Coordinates of C-alpha atoms in Angstrom, one line a residue:
E30 CA 134.7 36.6 123.6
K31 CA 137.4 39.6 124.1
K32 CA 135.6 40.2 127.1
I33 CA 138.5 41.2 129.0
F34 CA 139.1 44.7 130.7
T35 CA 141.8 47.1 132.8
V36 CA 140.6 50.0 135.2
Q37 CA 143.4 52.3 136.4
G38 CA 142.1 54.3 138.9
P39 CA 138.8 54.8 141.4
Y40 CA 136.7 53.9 139.4
P41 CA 134.3 50.9 141.2
I42 CA 131.3 51.7 139.3
I43 CA 133.0 50.9 135.7
R44 CA 134.2 47.9 137.4
R45 CA 130.7 46.9 138.4
L46 CA 128.8 47.7 135.2
L47 CA 131.5 45.5 133.1
Q48 CA 131.2 42.8 135.3
A49 CA 127.5 42.9 134.8
R50 CA 127.9 42.7 131.2
G51 CA 130.1 39.2 131.7
W52 CA 133.3 40.9 131.3
V53 CA 136.3 39.9 133.3
E54 CA 138.8 42.4 134.9
R55 CA 142.8 42.1 134.0
K56 CA 144.1 43.7 137.4
L57 CA 147.0 45.8 137.5
H58 CA 150.0 44.1 139.3
R59 CA 150.9 47.9 141.0
V60 CA 148.0 49.8 142.7
S61 CA 149.0 52.5 144.9
S62 CA 147.9 52.6 148.4
Q63 CA 146.4 56.1 148.0
L64 CA 144.4 54.5 145.1
Q65 CA 143.1 51.5 147.1
Q66 CA 141.9 54.1 149.7
H67 CA 140.0 56.3 147.2
H68 CA 138.7 52.9 145.8
G69 CA 137.5 51.7 149.1
M70 CA 135.7 55.2 150.0
Q71 CA 133.9 55.2 146.9
E72 CA 132.8 51.3 147.2
K73 CA 131.5 52.2 150.8
Q74 CA 129.3 55.3 149.5
L75 CA 127.6 53.3 146.9
Q76 CA 126.8 50.4 149.4
E77 CA 125.5 53.0 151.7
K78 CA 123.4 54.4 149.0
G79 CA 122.3 51.1 147.5
G80 CA 123.1 51.8 144.1
N81 CA 123.9 55.1 141.9
G82 CA 121.2 57.3 144.0
C83 CA 118.7 57.5 140.8
G84 CA 116.4 55.1 141.8
E85 CA 118.1 52.8 139.6
S86 CA 120.8 50.6 141.1
I87 CA 124.3 49.8 140.1
P88 CA 124.5 46.1 139.7
H89 CA 126.3 44.1 142.3
P90 CA 127.6 41.0 140.3
P91 CA 129.6 38.2 141.8
A92 CA 133.0 39.1 142.5
P93 CA 135.3 37.0 140.1
S94 CA 137.6 34.0 141.6
P95 CA 140.8 34.6 142.0
L96 CA 141.4 31.8 139.4
Q97 CA 139.2 33.5 136.8
S98 CA 141.9 36.9 137.7
H99 CA 144.9 34.4 137.4
L100 CA 143.6 33.1 134.3
V101 CA 143.4 36.7 132.0
Q102 CA 146.9 37.9 133.9
D103 CA 148.7 37.3 130.2
Q104 CA 145.7 38.1 128.5
V105 CA 145.4 41.3 126.2
P106 CA 142.6 43.6 127.7
Y107 CA 139.9 45.0 125.0
F108 CA 138.8 47.6 126.9
I109 CA 141.2 50.0 128.9
W110 CA 140.3 52.6 131.0
T111 CA 142.8 55.0 132.9
N112 CA 143.0 58.5 134.7
H113 CA 145.5 59.4 132.2
C114 CA 146.2 58.8 128.4
S115 CA 150.2 58.7 129.5
A116 CA 149.1 55.8 131.3
V117 CA 149.2 53.7 128.4
N118 CA 151.7 53.7 125.2
V119 CA 149.0 54.0 122.6
R120 CA 151.6 53.5 119.9
L121 CA 151.6 49.5 121.2
L122 CA 147.8 49.0 121.2
R123 CA 146.0 46.6 119.0
Q124 CA 143.2 48.1 116.6
D125 CA 140.5 45.9 118.8
Q126 CA 141.6 47.5 121.9
V127 CA 139.1 50.4 123.1
L128 CA 140.9 53.1 125.1
N129 CA 139.0 56.0 126.8
H130 CA 141.7 58.7 125.7
Y131 CA 142.9 60.5 122.7
T132 CA 146.0 62.1 122.3
R133 CA 147.1 65.4 122.0
V134 CA 144.1 66.8 123.5
D135 CA 145.8 69.8 125.2
A136 CA 144.9 71.3 122.1
F137 CA 141.5 72.3 123.7
A138 CA 141.9 70.7 127.2
T139 CA 144.2 73.0 128.5
K140 CA 143.7 76.7 129.0
E141 CA 147.1 77.6 127.1
G142 CA 145.7 75.5 124.5
L143 CA 142.2 76.4 124.2
C144 CA 143.4 79.7 124.3
R145 CA 145.7 79.3 121.2
N146 CA 143.4 77.3 119.1
L147 CA 140.1 78.6 119.4
R148 CA 140.7 81.8 118.1
N149 CA 140.9 80.0 114.8
L150 CA 137.7 78.7 114.6
P151 CA 136.6 81.2 111.9
W152 CA 138.6 79.1 109.7
F153 CA 136.3 76.0 110.5
A154 CA 133.0 77.7 110.9
Q155 CA 130.6 80.4 110.6
A156 CA 131.3 81.3 114.7
D157 CA 132.9 83.9 116.5
P158 CA 135.0 82.5 119.3
D159 CA 134.1 85.9 121.0
T160 CA 130.9 85.4 121.8
F161 CA 131.4 82.7 124.1
F162 CA 134.7 82.6 125.3
P163 CA 136.4 85.4 126.8
R164 CA 139.1 86.9 125.6
C165 CA 142.7 85.4 126.5
Y166 CA 145.9 85.8 125.9
R167 CA 149.2 83.6 126.4
L168 CA 151.9 85.6 128.5
G169 CA 154.9 83.6 127.8
D170 CA 154.5 85.1 123.9
A171 CA 156.0 88.3 123.5
D172 CA 153.4 89.2 120.9
E173 CA 150.7 88.3 123.0
R174 CA 151.7 89.9 126.3
Q175 CA 152.0 92.9 124.5
A176 CA 148.3 92.6 123.1
F177 CA 147.0 91.8 126.4
I178 CA 148.9 95.4 127.9
E179 CA 147.1 96.9 125.0
D180 CA 143.7 95.4 125.8
F181 CA 144.0 96.3 129.4
H182 CA 144.6 99.8 128.5
L183 CA 141.8 100.1 125.9
T184 CA 139.4 98.4 128.5
A185 CA 140.6 101.0 131.1
A186 CA 139.5 103.4 128.6
R187 CA 136.1 102.2 127.9
S188 CA 135.6 101.5 131.5
L189 CA 136.1 105.1 132.4
L190 CA 133.5 106.2 130.3
K191 CA 131.3 103.7 131.8
M192 CA 132.2 105.0 135.3
A193 CA 131.6 108.5 134.2
L194 CA 127.9 108.0 132.6
E195 CA 127.1 106.2 136.0
R196 CA 128.2 108.4 138.4
A197 CA 126.5 111.4 136.3
G198 CA 123.1 109.2 136.7
D199 CA 123.3 108.4 132.9
T200 CA 122.3 104.9 131.4
L201 CA 123.7 103.2 128.9
A202 CA 121.0 102.4 126.3
G203 CA 121.5 99.3 124.5
L204 CA 124.3 98.3 126.9
E205 CA 121.8 97.2 130.0
Q206 CA 121.8 93.5 130.0
Q207 CA 118.2 92.1 130.5
P208 CA 117.9 91.1 133.6
P209 CA 115.0 88.4 135.1
K210 CA 111.9 89.5 135.7
S211 CA 111.6 89.0 139.1
S212 CA 111.9 91.4 142.2
K213 CA 115.5 91.2 142.4
K214 CA 118.4 91.9 139.5
P215 CA 120.3 88.9 139.1
G216 CA 123.4 90.9 140.4
E217 CA 121.5 92.1 143.6
C218 CA 122.8 90.7 146.7
Q219 CA 120.1 88.9 148.5
V220 CA 121.9 89.1 152.0
P221 CA 121.9 91.9 154.6
M222 CA 124.5 94.3 153.7
N223 CA 126.1 93.9 157.2
Q224 CA 126.9 90.2 156.0
I225 CA 128.9 91.0 152.8
P226 CA 132.8 90.3 153.4
D227 CA 134.3 93.0 151.0
C228 CA 137.6 93.3 150.9
M229 CA 138.1 96.7 150.4
P230 CA 135.3 99.0 152.1
P231 CA 133.3 101.3 150.0
T232 CA 134.7 105.1 149.6
A233 CA 133.0 106.9 151.9
G234 CA 132.5 109.7 148.7
P235 CA 134.7 111.4 145.9
V236 CA 138.3 112.6 147.4
S237 CA 139.1 114.3 144.4
F238 CA 137.9 115.3 140.9
L239 CA 140.1 114.5 137.7
P240 CA 140.4 117.1 134.9
P241 CA 138.0 116.9 132.5
Q242 CA 140.4 116.4 129.7
M243 CA 140.5 112.5 131.1
V244 CA 137.1 111.9 129.1
E245 CA 138.6 113.6 126.3
E246 CA 141.4 111.7 126.4
A247 CA 139.3 108.5 127.0
L248 CA 137.2 109.3 124.1
Q249 CA 140.1 110.0 121.8
I250 CA 141.3 106.3 122.4
C251 CA 138.0 104.8 122.3
G252 CA 137.3 106.6 118.9
Q253 CA 140.8 105.3 117.4
H254 CA 140.0 101.9 118.4
L255 CA 136.5 102.0 117.0
A256 CA 138.1 103.1 113.5
S257 CA 140.1 100.1 113.5
L258 CA 137.4 97.3 114.4
R259 CA 135.7 99.3 111.5
H260 CA 138.8 99.0 109.3
D261 CA 138.5 103.4 108.5
D262 CA 142.1 103.7 109.8
I263 CA 143.0 102.0 106.3
D264 CA 141.1 104.5 104.3
G265 CA 142.8 107.6 103.2
D266 CA 140.0 109.6 103.9
F267 CA 140.3 109.2 107.7
T268 CA 142.8 110.2 109.7
F269 CA 143.3 109.4 113.4
P270 CA 145.9 110.5 116.0
C271 CA 147.9 107.1 117.0
M272 CA 147.3 105.7 120.5
M273 CA 151.1 105.0 120.7
G274 CA 151.3 108.4 121.6
T275 CA 149.2 108.0 124.6
N276 CA 150.7 108.6 128.1
W277 CA 149.6 105.5 129.2
D278 CA 151.4 105.9 132.9
H279 CA 149.8 109.4 133.5
F280 CA 146.4 107.6 132.3
M281 CA 146.4 104.8 133.9
R282 CA 147.2 107.0 136.7
D283 CA 144.0 108.9 136.8
Y284 CA 142.2 105.6 135.8
Y285 CA 143.3 104.2 139.2
C286 CA 142.4 107.4 141.1
M287 CA 138.9 106.9 139.6
A288 CA 138.4 103.1 139.8
H289 CA 139.9 102.3 142.9
E290 CA 139.8 105.5 145.3
G291 CA 136.5 107.0 143.9
A292 CA 137.8 110.2 142.0
G293 CA 135.0 111.8 140.8
L294 CA 134.7 113.1 136.8
A295 CA 132.1 116.0 135.9
L296 CA 130.5 115.5 132.4
S297 CA 129.4 118.2 130.5
G298 CA 125.9 117.7 128.1
I299 CA 128.1 117.4 124.7
Q300 CA 130.6 114.9 126.9
T301 CA 127.5 112.8 128.0
E302 CA 126.1 112.4 124.9
Q303 CA 129.6 111.8 123.3
C304 CA 130.1 109.0 126.4
R305 CA 126.7 107.3 125.3
T306 CA 127.4 107.3 121.7
M307 CA 130.8 105.8 121.9
L308 CA 129.9 103.0 124.0
Q309 CA 126.8 102.1 121.4
C310 CA 128.9 102.4 118.5
L311 CA 131.4 100.0 120.7
A312 CA 128.9 97.5 121.7
E313 CA 128.1 96.8 118.1
Q314 CA 132.1 95.9 117.2
L315 CA 132.8 94.2 120.6
P316 CA 130.6 91.3 121.5
Q317 CA 132.0 91.5 125.3
L318 CA 131.3 95.1 126.0
G319 CA 128.4 94.1 128.0
M320 CA 130.1 91.1 130.4
E321 CA 133.2 93.1 130.7
G322 CA 132.0 95.8 133.2
D323 CA 133.8 98.8 134.6
H324 CA 135.9 97.1 136.7
N325 CA 138.8 96.0 134.2
V326 CA 139.3 92.6 136.4
W327 CA 141.3 89.9 134.8
I328 CA 142.0 86.1 136.0
L329 CA 145.5 84.9 135.8
K330 CA 145.6 81.3 135.4
P331 CA 148.2 78.6 135.1
G332 CA 148.0 77.4 131.6
A333 CA 148.1 73.5 132.3
K334 CA 147.1 73.1 135.8
S335 CA 144.0 71.8 137.1
R336 CA 141.2 72.4 140.1
G337 CA 141.7 75.6 140.2
R338 CA 145.5 75.8 141.6
G339 CA 147.4 79.1 141.5
I340 CA 144.2 81.1 139.6
V341 CA 144.4 84.7 140.9
C342 CA 141.6 87.7 140.1
T343 CA 143.2 91.0 139.6
D344 CA 142.0 94.6 138.4
R345 CA 145.6 96.0 138.4
L346 CA 147.8 95.6 135.3
E347 CA 151.2 95.9 137.1
E348 CA 150.0 92.6 139.4
V349 CA 149.1 90.7 136.5
L350 CA 152.7 91.1 134.8
R351 CA 154.2 91.2 138.1
L352 CA 152.8 87.5 139.1
A353 CA 153.7 86.2 135.5
G354 CA 156.9 87.9 135.3
G355 CA 158.9 84.7 134.7
C356 CA 156.7 83.1 132.6
T357 CA 159.1 83.5 129.3
A358 CA 162.3 82.4 131.1
P359 CA 162.6 78.5 130.0
S360 CA 162.7 77.3 133.3
A361 CA 158.7 78.2 133.5
Q362 CA 157.9 76.9 130.2
A363 CA 156.1 73.9 132.3
S364 CA 153.6 76.2 133.8
K365 CA 152.9 78.9 131.0
W366 CA 150.2 81.3 131.8
V367 CA 147.2 82.6 130.5
V368 CA 145.4 85.8 131.7
Q369 CA 141.7 86.3 130.8
K370 CA 139.1 88.8 130.8
Y371 CA 136.8 88.1 133.7
V372 CA 133.1 88.0 133.5
E373 CA 132.1 91.0 135.7
R374 CA 128.4 91.0 135.0
P375 CA 127.9 86.9 135.9
L376 CA 124.4 85.5 136.4
L377 CA 123.9 85.1 140.3
V378 CA 121.5 82.7 142.5
F379 CA 121.0 84.9 146.0
G380 CA 123.6 86.9 145.4
T381 CA 126.0 84.8 144.8
K382 CA 128.1 83.4 141.7
F383 CA 128.0 79.8 140.3
D384 CA 129.5 77.8 137.2
V385 CA 128.1 74.6 135.4
R386 CA 130.0 71.3 134.7
Q387 CA 129.0 70.0 131.7
W388 CA 129.9 66.6 130.4
F389 CA 130.0 65.6 126.8
L390 CA 131.5 62.7 125.2
V391 CA 133.2 62.3 121.8
T392 CA 133.1 58.9 120.1
D393 CA 134.8 59.8 116.9
W394 CA 137.1 62.8 115.6
N395 CA 136.8 61.7 111.5
P396 CA 134.1 62.2 111.4
L397 CA 133.7 64.2 114.4
T398 CA 131.1 62.5 116.6
V399 CA 130.1 64.6 119.8
W400 CA 127.5 63.2 122.5
F401 CA 125.8 66.1 125.1
Y402 CA 125.0 64.9 128.7
R403 CA 121.5 66.5 129.2
D404 CA 122.2 66.8 132.9
S405 CA 124.8 68.9 134.6
Y406 CA 125.6 70.4 138.1
L407 CA 126.0 73.8 139.4
R408 CA 129.2 74.8 141.7
F409 CA 128.6 78.0 143.6
C410 CA 131.3 80.0 145.7
S411 CA 131.1 80.2 149.6
R412 CA 131.0 83.9 149.6
P413 CA 128.6 86.4 147.8
F414 CA 129.6 87.9 144.8
S415 CA 131.2 91.6 145.0
L416 CA 133.6 93.1 143.0
R417 CA 135.3 95.3 145.9
C418 CA 136.6 91.6 147.1
L419 CA 138.5 89.7 144.6
E420 CA 139.3 86.8 147.1
P421 CA 138.7 83.1 145.8
S422 CA 135.9 82.3 148.0
G423 CA 133.8 84.7 146.3
H424 CA 135.0 84.3 142.8
L425 CA 136.2 80.8 141.8
C426 CA 133.6 77.9 142.0
N427 CA 135.6 75.0 141.7
V428 CA 134.8 72.5 144.9
S429 CA 138.8 71.8 145.4
I430 CA 139.3 75.6 146.3
Q431 CA 135.8 76.1 148.0
K432 CA 135.9 72.8 150.4
W433 CA 139.5 74.8 152.0
L434 CA 137.5 78.2 151.4
R435 CA 134.0 77.5 153.2
T436 CA 133.3 80.2 155.7
A437 CA 130.6 80.4 158.3
Q438 CA 127.0 79.7 157.1
S439 CA 125.8 83.1 158.1
Q440 CA 127.5 84.1 154.8
Q441 CA 125.7 81.9 152.8
H442 CA 122.3 82.4 151.4
P443 CA 119.9 79.7 153.2
Q444 CA 118.8 77.8 150.1
I445 CA 122.1 77.4 148.9
P446 CA 123.3 74.0 150.4
P447 CA 126.1 73.5 152.5
D448 CA 127.9 71.3 150.0
L449 CA 127.5 74.2 147.6
I450 CA 126.2 71.9 144.9
W451 CA 122.9 71.9 142.6
S452 CA 121.6 69.7 140.5
C453 CA 120.4 71.5 137.1
H454 CA 117.0 70.4 137.5
Q455 CA 117.0 72.4 141.0
F456 CA 118.6 75.3 139.2
Q457 CA 115.7 75.2 136.6
S458 CA 112.9 75.3 139.3
Y459 CA 114.8 78.5 140.5
L460 CA 114.4 79.9 137.1
E461 CA 110.5 79.0 136.9
E462 CA 110.4 81.2 140.4
V463 CA 112.0 83.9 138.8
G464 CA 110.2 83.9 136.0
Q465 CA 112.4 82.8 133.3
A466 CA 111.3 79.3 132.8
G467 CA 112.5 79.3 129.3
A468 CA 115.9 80.4 130.0
W469 CA 117.6 76.8 130.2
H470 CA 116.4 75.1 127.2
E471 CA 116.2 78.3 124.9
V472 CA 119.3 80.3 125.6
M473 CA 121.7 78.2 128.2
V474 CA 121.7 74.7 126.6
P475 CA 122.1 75.5 123.0
G476 CA 124.3 78.0 123.7
M477 CA 126.6 75.6 125.7
K478 CA 126.5 72.6 123.1
A479 CA 127.6 75.5 120.0
A480 CA 130.4 76.5 122.4
V481 CA 131.8 72.8 122.7
V482 CA 131.1 72.2 118.8
G483 CA 133.0 75.5 118.4
A484 CA 135.8 74.3 120.6
L485 CA 136.2 71.0 119.3
R486 CA 136.1 71.8 115.4
S487 CA 138.8 74.2 116.2
T488 CA 141.2 71.9 117.1
Q489 CA 140.1 68.8 115.3
H490 CA 142.5 68.6 113.2
L491 CA 145.7 68.3 115.8
V492 CA 143.6 65.6 118.3
G493 CA 145.2 61.9 117.7
A494 CA 142.2 60.7 115.9
R495 CA 142.4 56.9 116.9
K496 CA 139.6 54.8 115.9
S497 CA 139.1 52.3 118.7
S498 CA 139.1 55.5 121.1
F499 CA 136.6 57.7 123.1
E500 CA 136.9 60.3 125.8
L501 CA 134.2 62.0 128.2
Y502 CA 135.1 65.7 129.0
G503 CA 133.6 67.7 131.4
A504 CA 133.2 71.5 130.2
D505 CA 132.8 74.6 132.8
F506 CA 130.3 77.4 132.0
L507 CA 129.7 80.5 133.5
F508 CA 126.6 82.2 132.4
G509 CA 126.1 86.3 132.3
E510 CA 122.9 88.3 133.4
D511 CA 121.6 87.7 129.7
Y512 CA 121.8 83.9 130.5
Q513 CA 124.3 83.5 127.9
P514 CA 127.2 81.2 128.2
W515 CA 130.9 81.9 128.4
L516 CA 132.9 79.1 127.7
L517 CA 136.1 78.9 130.9
E518 CA 137.9 75.3 130.2
I519 CA 137.2 72.1 129.3
N520 CA 138.9 69.0 131.2
T521 CA 140.0 65.6 130.8
S522 CA 139.2 62.7 133.1
P523 CA 136.6 64.7 135.1
T524 CA 136.2 63.7 138.5
M525 CA 133.8 61.0 139.6
A526 CA 134.4 61.1 143.2
P527 CA 130.4 61.4 145.0
S528 CA 131.5 64.5 147.0
S529 CA 127.5 65.3 147.3
V530 CA 124.5 63.9 147.2
V531 CA 123.9 65.8 143.6
T532 CA 127.3 64.6 142.2
S533 CA 127.1 61.0 143.8
Q534 CA 124.1 60.5 141.7
L535 CA 125.1 62.0 138.5
C536 CA 128.5 60.6 138.3
A537 CA 127.3 57.3 138.4
R538 CA 124.5 58.1 135.9
V539 CA 127.4 59.6 133.6
Q540 CA 129.5 56.3 133.6
R541 CA 126.3 53.9 133.1
D542 CA 125.5 56.0 130.0
T543 CA 129.0 56.4 128.9
L544 CA 129.3 52.7 128.6
C545 CA 125.8 52.7 126.7
V546 CA 127.3 54.7 124.0
V547 CA 130.4 53.0 123.5
I548 CA 129.9 49.5 124.2
D549 CA 126.2 48.8 123.9
R550 CA 125.7 50.6 120.7
K551 CA 128.2 48.3 118.9
N552 CA 125.9 45.7 118.7
D553 CA 122.3 47.3 118.9
P554 CA 122.6 50.8 117.5
A555 CA 118.8 51.2 118.6
C556 CA 119.9 50.5 122.2
S557 CA 119.1 53.3 124.8
T558 CA 122.1 55.8 125.3
G559 CA 120.8 57.2 128.8
A560 CA 121.1 60.9 129.0
F561 CA 123.6 61.4 125.9
E562 CA 121.9 63.0 122.8
L563 CA 124.0 63.1 119.7
I564 CA 124.5 66.7 118.9
Y565 CA 126.9 66.8 116.4
K566 CA 128.5 64.5 113.6
E567 CA 130.0 65.4 110.3

C-alpha cells in the first residue's frame, strides 16, 4: 500500500499521526544522541499534556513491532520528513516518493536571497515590495553597498528635517500614522520611566545650535532626491545641483551632533513651511517614510544564518561598514551580510516590541499553490522598546535570543507572560480592548497574505518545482503603528519544539493539519484541512 515513511529529526507528532493512519516507519540507521534526547523531551511533554493541548488528543497508536521495522528496512519510503533538504538526494527520489522540501528555496528563504529577488516583484505582479518589505541591501555587492551609503545619507537628510520640525513643536500633517483609539498611543511605554533600561541617558538639553545652513542643505538634498523620484531630473526644463557635490563628511558630522548629542537647530517661519511641504511631497513617493522614523537606525544581518545569530542594530554608518568590512573578501562569501532599514515606529503592546510567526504551506510551484495558516503566535522582547538603547533585548524578538537575554521581571509589563509568547487570539483580545477589533482581520492578515504571495511569485521561476514535494515555512512579520505588516524573513523547517504553552498547542496542530492537506486530500479532496486556508492557486 506504499505506507512506509521515514522521519529525520525530532518530530514525534508526525510519527504518531502517520502510524495512526496505518503507516510503518523505516527507521534511520544513524540517529545522533542529541536528536534522541530532543525527541525524548518532546515525547515527555506530549505525554504530560495528554495530547496537543487543544482539546484534540494526538493519537497513541500501538508501537510497531521489531518485526515490522525489520521488514521495511530495505523498502522504499514513500513519505519522507526531514529537517533539511540536504538530508536527501532529491535526484535519486522516485516520482511517487513524497518529500517535505523543495530545492533552491534559498531564493526567498534566506535574508540575502529575499533581499536580491523581492525587488523583481513588479515584473511578476502589480505590487510594490517597498510597501511590505523594509528596503534592504547586500553589502557583498559593490553597487548595492554604494546604494546603501547613499540611502543612509538621504535618510539622514530627511531625519534632520523631521527632527527640526519636531523640536520646533510642529506636526507633520499627513505623515503621522493613526494610533489605536485608546488612552495610550501604541508607542507609549506603559511601564514606569525609572524602569526603562536605556543604554544612553537622554540629554539634559541642547548643548549647541547648528548653523541654519544645515536646513538649507538638507532641503536641497531632499529636493534633488524628490526630483529624481518624480523623474524631473531627465526633463531639460529642470536643473538641480548634484548631490555628489555635497560634503557628506561635514553634513554627517553635524547630523550626528543633532541626532545623538541633542544639538539644536532654529527654524525660520519660511523654513518650517519648506520642511513640512518637502516631507509631505516625499511621503507621496516613499512608502517607507512613515515607518523609517528619524533616528536612521539600520539592522545588520548575516545573510544565511537563522535564530537571530549575528544581528546588530546601529544608527551609525561607520559601524555598519566596519562590522561588514570583510564581507567582500572571498573567504567571507559563506556569510553574506545584508543591511535593512529598521522599523523605528513599530506597533507596541504594553510598550514592548513584538513580531509574529506566521506559517504557510506550498504544495505546488507550477501552478503555484499556497495555503495560509489561520493561527499564529507573537514573540515579545524582554525589555521595553526604546530607540535610545539598541541592545538586542529590546529590539530582537527571536526566542533563541530572548531566552539568553531575559531581564528581571520588574522590567516587563505584568500582562506579558514570562515565556514572552502570546497566541494570535490573545492579541486579538488586546486589540478589542484598545478599540481596534477590526485591525487583525481587515488590515494585518490581508497584508501578511499579500506579502507571502508576493515573495513567492517573485522567486517562483528559481525554485526546484518537484511535483511530489511540499514545504511548510515560517514567515516573521513586524507591524507598524498603522497595523500594516512588514515582512522580515521567511524560514524553512520552522521550529516545532514546544517551548511554551502556546507553541506546544499550535505546533502540534500545524503538523496535524499539514498532513491533512498533503496526504488526506489526495484520497478525499473534500476532507477538512484544519486551519489551513487556500489563498493562492494559479
